[in-house]
Coordinates of C-alpha atoms and ligand atoms in Angstrom, one line a residue:
X1138 CA 42.4 -5.6 -122.0
X1139 CA 42.6 -6.2 -118.3
X1140 CA 44.7 -8.9 -117.0
X1141 CA 43.3 -12.0 -115.1
X1142 CA 44.5 -12.0 -111.5
X1143 CA 42.9 -15.2 -110.1
X1144 CA 41.2 -18.2 -111.6
X1145 CA 39.8 -21.5 -110.4
X1146 CA 39.4 -24.7 -112.3
X1147 CA 36.6 -27.1 -111.3
X1148 CA 37.0 -26.4 -107.6
X1149 CA 35.2 -28.7 -105.2
X1150 CA 35.0 -28.9 -101.4
X1151 CA 33.4 -31.8 -99.5
X1152 CA 33.4 -32.1 -95.8
X1153 CA 33.4 -35.6 -94.2
X1154 CA 31.8 -35.3 -90.8
X1155 CA 30.5 -37.9 -88.3
X1156 CA 27.0 -36.9 -89.4
X1157 CA 27.8 -37.6 -93.0
X1158 CA 29.3 -36.1 -96.1
X1159 CA 28.6 -32.5 -97.1
X1160 CA 29.3 -31.4 -100.6
X1161 CA 29.7 -27.7 -100.2
X1162 CA 31.3 -26.5 -103.5
X1163 CA 30.4 -28.5 -106.6
X1164 CA 32.8 -27.5 -109.3
X1165 CA 33.5 -23.8 -109.5
X1166 CA 35.1 -22.3 -112.6
X1167 CA 35.8 -18.7 -111.8
X1168 CA 38.1 -15.9 -112.9
X1169 CA 38.5 -12.3 -111.8
X1170 CA 40.4 -9.6 -113.7
X1171 CA 42.7 -7.2 -111.9
X1172 CA 40.7 -4.1 -110.9
X1173 CA 37.3 -5.9 -110.8
X1174 CA 34.9 -5.5 -107.9
X1175 CA 33.0 -8.7 -107.6
X1176 CA 29.9 -9.2 -105.4
X1177 CA 28.8 -12.7 -104.4
X1178 CA 25.4 -13.0 -103.0
X1179 CA 23.4 -16.1 -102.1
X1180 CA 21.4 -18.0 -99.4
X1181 CA 22.9 -18.8 -96.0
X1182 CA 24.8 -22.2 -96.3
X1183 CA 25.3 -21.9 -100.1
X1184 CA 29.1 -22.0 -99.7
X1185 CA 30.1 -18.4 -100.0
X1186 CA 32.5 -18.3 -97.0
X1187 CA 33.9 -21.7 -97.9
X1188 CA 34.7 -20.4 -101.4
X1189 CA 36.4 -17.2 -100.0
X1190 CA 38.5 -19.3 -97.6
X1191 CA 39.6 -21.6 -100.4
X1192 CA 40.5 -18.9 -102.9
X1193 CA 42.2 -17.1 -100.0
X1194 CA 44.4 -20.2 -99.5
X1195 CA 43.2 -20.6 -95.9
X1196 CA 41.8 -24.0 -96.7
X1197 CA 42.5 -26.5 -99.5
X1198 CA 39.9 -27.6 -102.0
X1199 CA 39.0 -31.3 -102.2
X1200 CA 39.7 -31.2 -105.9
X1201 CA 40.3 -28.7 -108.6
X1202 CA 42.8 -25.9 -108.8
X1203 CA 43.5 -22.3 -107.9
X1204 CA 45.9 -20.0 -109.8
X1205 CA 47.0 -16.5 -108.9
X1206 CA 48.3 -14.6 -111.9
X1207 CA 50.6 -12.0 -110.4
X1208 CA 54.1 -11.3 -111.7
X1209 CA 54.2 -15.0 -112.4
X1210 CA 51.5 -17.7 -112.2
X1211 CA 51.3 -19.2 -108.7
X1212 CA 49.4 -22.3 -107.7
X1213 CA 49.1 -22.1 -103.9
X1214 CA 49.0 -25.9 -103.6
X1215 CA 52.6 -26.0 -104.8
X1216 CA 54.0 -23.7 -102.1
X1217 CA 55.5 -24.8 -98.8
X1218 CA 53.7 -23.8 -95.6
X1219 CA 56.0 -20.8 -95.0
X1220 CA 56.0 -19.7 -98.6
X1221 CA 52.2 -19.9 -98.5
X1222 CA 51.9 -17.7 -95.4
X1223 CA 54.3 -15.2 -96.9
X1224 CA 52.3 -15.2 -100.2
X1225 CA 49.0 -14.6 -98.3
X1226 CA 50.4 -11.9 -96.1
X1227 CA 51.8 -10.0 -99.1
X1228 CA 49.0 -10.5 -101.6
X1229 CA 45.6 -11.0 -99.9
X1230 CA 43.7 -8.8 -97.5
X1231 CA 41.0 -10.6 -95.6
X1232 CA 37.8 -9.2 -94.0
X1233 CA 36.3 -12.2 -92.3
X1234 CA 32.7 -12.8 -91.5
X1235 CA 33.7 -13.0 -87.8
X1236 CA 36.5 -10.5 -87.6
X1237 CA 39.1 -12.2 -85.4
X1238 CA 40.7 -9.1 -83.9
X1239 CA 43.3 -9.9 -81.2
X1240 CA 41.8 -8.9 -77.8
X1241 CA 45.1 -8.2 -76.1
X1242 CA 46.2 -5.6 -78.7
X1243 CA 44.8 -2.1 -79.3
X1244 CA 43.3 -1.0 -82.6
X1245 CA 46.5 0.4 -84.1
X1246 CA 48.4 -2.7 -83.1
X1247 CA 45.7 -4.9 -84.7
X1248 CA 45.9 -3.0 -87.9
X1249 CA 49.7 -3.0 -88.2
X1250 CA 50.2 -6.6 -87.0
X1251 CA 50.3 -8.2 -90.4
X1252 CA 53.1 -5.9 -91.3
X1253 CA 55.0 -6.6 -88.1
X1254 CA 55.0 -10.3 -88.8
X1255 CA 55.8 -10.0 -92.5
X1256 CA 59.2 -11.0 -93.8
X1257 CA 60.2 -7.6 -95.1
X1258 CA 59.6 -5.8 -91.8
X1259 CA 62.5 -3.6 -90.6
X1260 CA 62.6 -3.8 -86.8
X1261 CA 63.4 -0.2 -85.9
X1262 CA 61.4 2.3 -83.8
X1263 CA 61.2 4.9 -86.6
X1264 CA 59.7 2.4 -88.9
X1265 CA 57.0 1.4 -86.3
X1266 CA 56.2 5.0 -85.7
X1267 CA 55.6 5.5 -89.5
X1268 CA 53.4 2.4 -89.6
X1269 CA 51.4 3.7 -86.7
X1270 CA 50.9 7.1 -88.5
X1271 CA 49.8 5.2 -91.6
X1272 CA 47.3 3.2 -89.5
X1273 CA 45.8 6.3 -88.0
X1274 CA 45.4 7.9 -91.4
X1275 CA 43.5 4.8 -92.6
X1276 CA 41.4 4.7 -89.4
X1277 CA 40.5 8.3 -90.1
X1278 CA 39.1 7.3 -93.5
X1279 CA 37.0 4.7 -91.8
X1280 CA 35.9 7.2 -89.1
X1281 CA 37.3 5.3 -86.1
X1282 CA 40.6 7.0 -85.4
X1283 CA 39.2 8.2 -82.0
X1284 CA 39.2 4.5 -81.0
X1285 CA 42.9 4.0 -82.0
X1286 CA 44.2 3.2 -78.5
X1287 CA 41.2 1.1 -77.4
X1288 CA 41.0 -2.7 -77.2
X1289 CA 38.6 -4.5 -79.5
X1290 CA 36.3 -5.5 -76.5
X1291 CA 35.7 -1.7 -75.9
X1292 CA 34.3 -1.3 -79.4
X1293 CA 30.9 -1.8 -80.9
X1294 CA 30.4 -4.6 -83.5
X1295 CA 30.5 -2.2 -86.4
X1296 CA 33.6 -0.4 -85.1
X1297 CA 35.4 -3.8 -84.7
X1298 CA 34.4 -4.6 -88.3
X1299 CA 35.9 -1.3 -89.5
X1300 CA 39.1 -2.1 -87.7
X1301 CA 39.2 -5.5 -89.5
X1302 CA 38.7 -3.6 -92.8
X1303 CA 41.6 -1.3 -91.9
X1304 CA 43.8 -4.4 -91.2
X1305 CA 42.9 -5.9 -94.5
X1306 CA 43.7 -2.8 -96.5
X1307 CA 46.8 -1.7 -94.6
X1308 CA 49.5 -3.4 -96.7
X1309 CA 47.7 -2.4 -99.9
X1310 CA 47.4 -6.0 -101.2
X1311 CA 46.4 -6.5 -104.9
X1312 CA 43.4 -8.5 -103.8
X1313 CA 40.9 -8.1 -101.0
X1314 CA 38.5 -10.8 -100.0
X1315 CA 35.7 -9.5 -97.8
X1316 CA 33.0 -11.7 -96.2
X1317 CA 29.9 -9.7 -95.1
X1318 CA 32.0 -6.6 -94.4
X1319 CA 28.9 -4.5 -93.8
X1320 CA 27.0 -7.1 -91.8
X1321 CA 27.2 -5.1 -88.5
X1322 CA 26.9 -1.7 -90.0
X1323 CA 24.0 0.7 -90.3
X1324 CA 23.1 1.6 -93.8
X1325 CA 24.9 4.9 -93.9
X1326 CA 28.2 3.4 -92.6
X1327 CA 27.8 0.4 -94.9
X1328 CA 27.4 2.8 -97.9
X1329 CA 30.5 4.7 -96.7
X1330 CA 32.5 1.5 -96.4
X1331 CA 31.5 0.5 -100.0
X1332 CA 32.5 4.0 -101.2
X1333 CA 35.9 3.6 -99.6
X1334 CA 36.3 0.2 -101.3
X1335 CA 35.5 1.9 -104.6
X1336 CA 37.9 4.6 -104.0
X1337 CA 40.7 2.2 -103.2
X1338 CA 39.7 0.2 -106.2
X1339 CA 39.9 3.3 -108.5
X1340 CA 43.1 4.7 -107.0
X1341 CA 45.1 1.5 -106.6
X1342 CA 43.5 -0.9 -109.0
X1343 CA 42.8 -3.2 -106.0
X1344 CA 40.6 -6.2 -106.9
X1345 CA 37.8 -6.8 -104.5
X1346 CA 35.7 -9.9 -104.0
X1347 CA 32.9 -9.2 -101.6
X1348 CA 30.3 -11.6 -100.1
X1349 CA 27.3 -9.7 -99.1
X1350 CA 23.6 -10.1 -98.3
X1351 CA 23.1 -6.4 -99.3
X1352 CA 21.7 -6.5 -102.8
X1353 CA 21.7 -2.7 -103.1
X1354 CA 25.5 -2.5 -102.4
X1355 CA 26.2 -5.6 -104.5
X1356 CA 24.7 -3.6 -107.5
X1357 CA 27.5 -1.1 -107.1
X1358 CA 30.1 -3.7 -108.0
X1359 CA 31.4 -4.3 -111.5
X1360 CA 30.3 -7.9 -111.4
X1361 CA 27.5 -9.6 -109.6
X1362 CA 27.7 -13.4 -109.0
X1363 CA 25.3 -15.7 -107.2
X1364 CA 26.3 -18.8 -105.1
X1365 CA 23.5 -21.3 -105.4
X1366 CA 23.9 -24.5 -103.6
X1367 CA 27.6 -24.8 -104.2
X1368 CA 27.6 -23.5 -107.8
X1369 CA 28.7 -20.0 -108.7
X1370 CA 26.6 -18.4 -111.4
X1371 CA 27.3 -15.3 -113.4
X1372 CA 23.8 -14.1 -114.4
X1373 CA 25.5 -11.8 -117.0
X1374 CA 26.6 -15.0 -118.9
X1375 CA 23.5 -17.1 -118.6
Ligands
ATP1405 N1 34.3 -27.2 -91.3 C1 33.2 -27.6 -91.8 N2 32.8 -28.9 -91.6 C2 31.5 -29.3 -92.0 N3 30.7 -28.6 -92.7 C3 31.0 -27.3 -93.0 C4 32.3 -26.8 -92.5 N4 32.3 -25.5 -92.9 C5 31.2 -25.2 -93.5 N5 30.4 -26.3 -93.6 C6 29.1 -26.4 -94.3 O1 29.2 -25.9 -95.6 C7 28.0 -25.2 -95.9 C8 28.4 -23.9 -96.5 O2 29.0 -23.1 -95.4 P1 29.4 -21.6 -95.7 O3 29.9 -21.1 -94.4 O4 30.4 -21.6 -96.8 O5 28.1 -20.9 -96.1 P2 27.7 -19.4 -96.4 O6 27.2 -19.3 -97.8 O7 28.9 -18.5 -96.1 O8 26.5 -19.0 -95.5 P3 26.2 -17.7 -94.6 O9 25.5 -16.7 -95.5 O10 25.3 -18.2 -93.5 O11 27.5 -17.2 -94.0 C9 27.1 -25.2 -94.7 O12 26.1 -26.1 -94.8 C10 28.0 -25.6 -93.6 O13 27.3 -26.3 -92.6
MG1406 MG1 29.4 -17.1 -94.6

């Protein structure tokens, strides 16, 4: 039997704004097993990005709990700020809806940056060279190695998105959270990106949670969930 890697218990998120209270997530009980590929689809504004940010420990829930089941059970709410950054850096790869590449750095630097700022990083030139070579080999798989020395502003939207994917996969985290990773891609490149996710999933057992509006690609995932107005529904169980 496969092992649970992440679970949530009655997760809610409410924003209190000047214009009023917005209840975005309304009690989400969710789990994912190690090696699953989970697609989440749903209307704009349903709460998909909010959910990913919260399970990705970038935002705290208003109530409810998240638990990562790695070598031990970890509740991110119990970690100090530094421990939480370290935990995130080591265990979670993010592909954001808006990719947040750093404009002053070139493609390779953007990809290896999370490694450079990680706690285990050895600061010697040989090590950096190795990392750069690894980055180029990943960029090759994504078909953008020819842009390795360019700055993000010199790339198309789809190319920038693939750099963001390379950055998320670079440290080989056990779990990858991707928000509309194919949003800026043509259908062929989108399909290739999904195939790369599947390959990494099969080879490394990486767990993927992917928010997408692309139903056809969602069908390729092992589980298909729907976010409807702040509630996450598994049509397979209802
Ligand atoms: N920081 C915030 N403050 C107030 N409201 C917010 C905030 N972030 C998100 N919301 C609201 O929460 C709701 C859900 O937003 P979210 O970004 O999670 O939607 P989504 O399902 O990802 O939509 P899309 O498909 O358009 O990306 C929206 O109505 C949005 O306005
Ligand atoms: Mg979104």
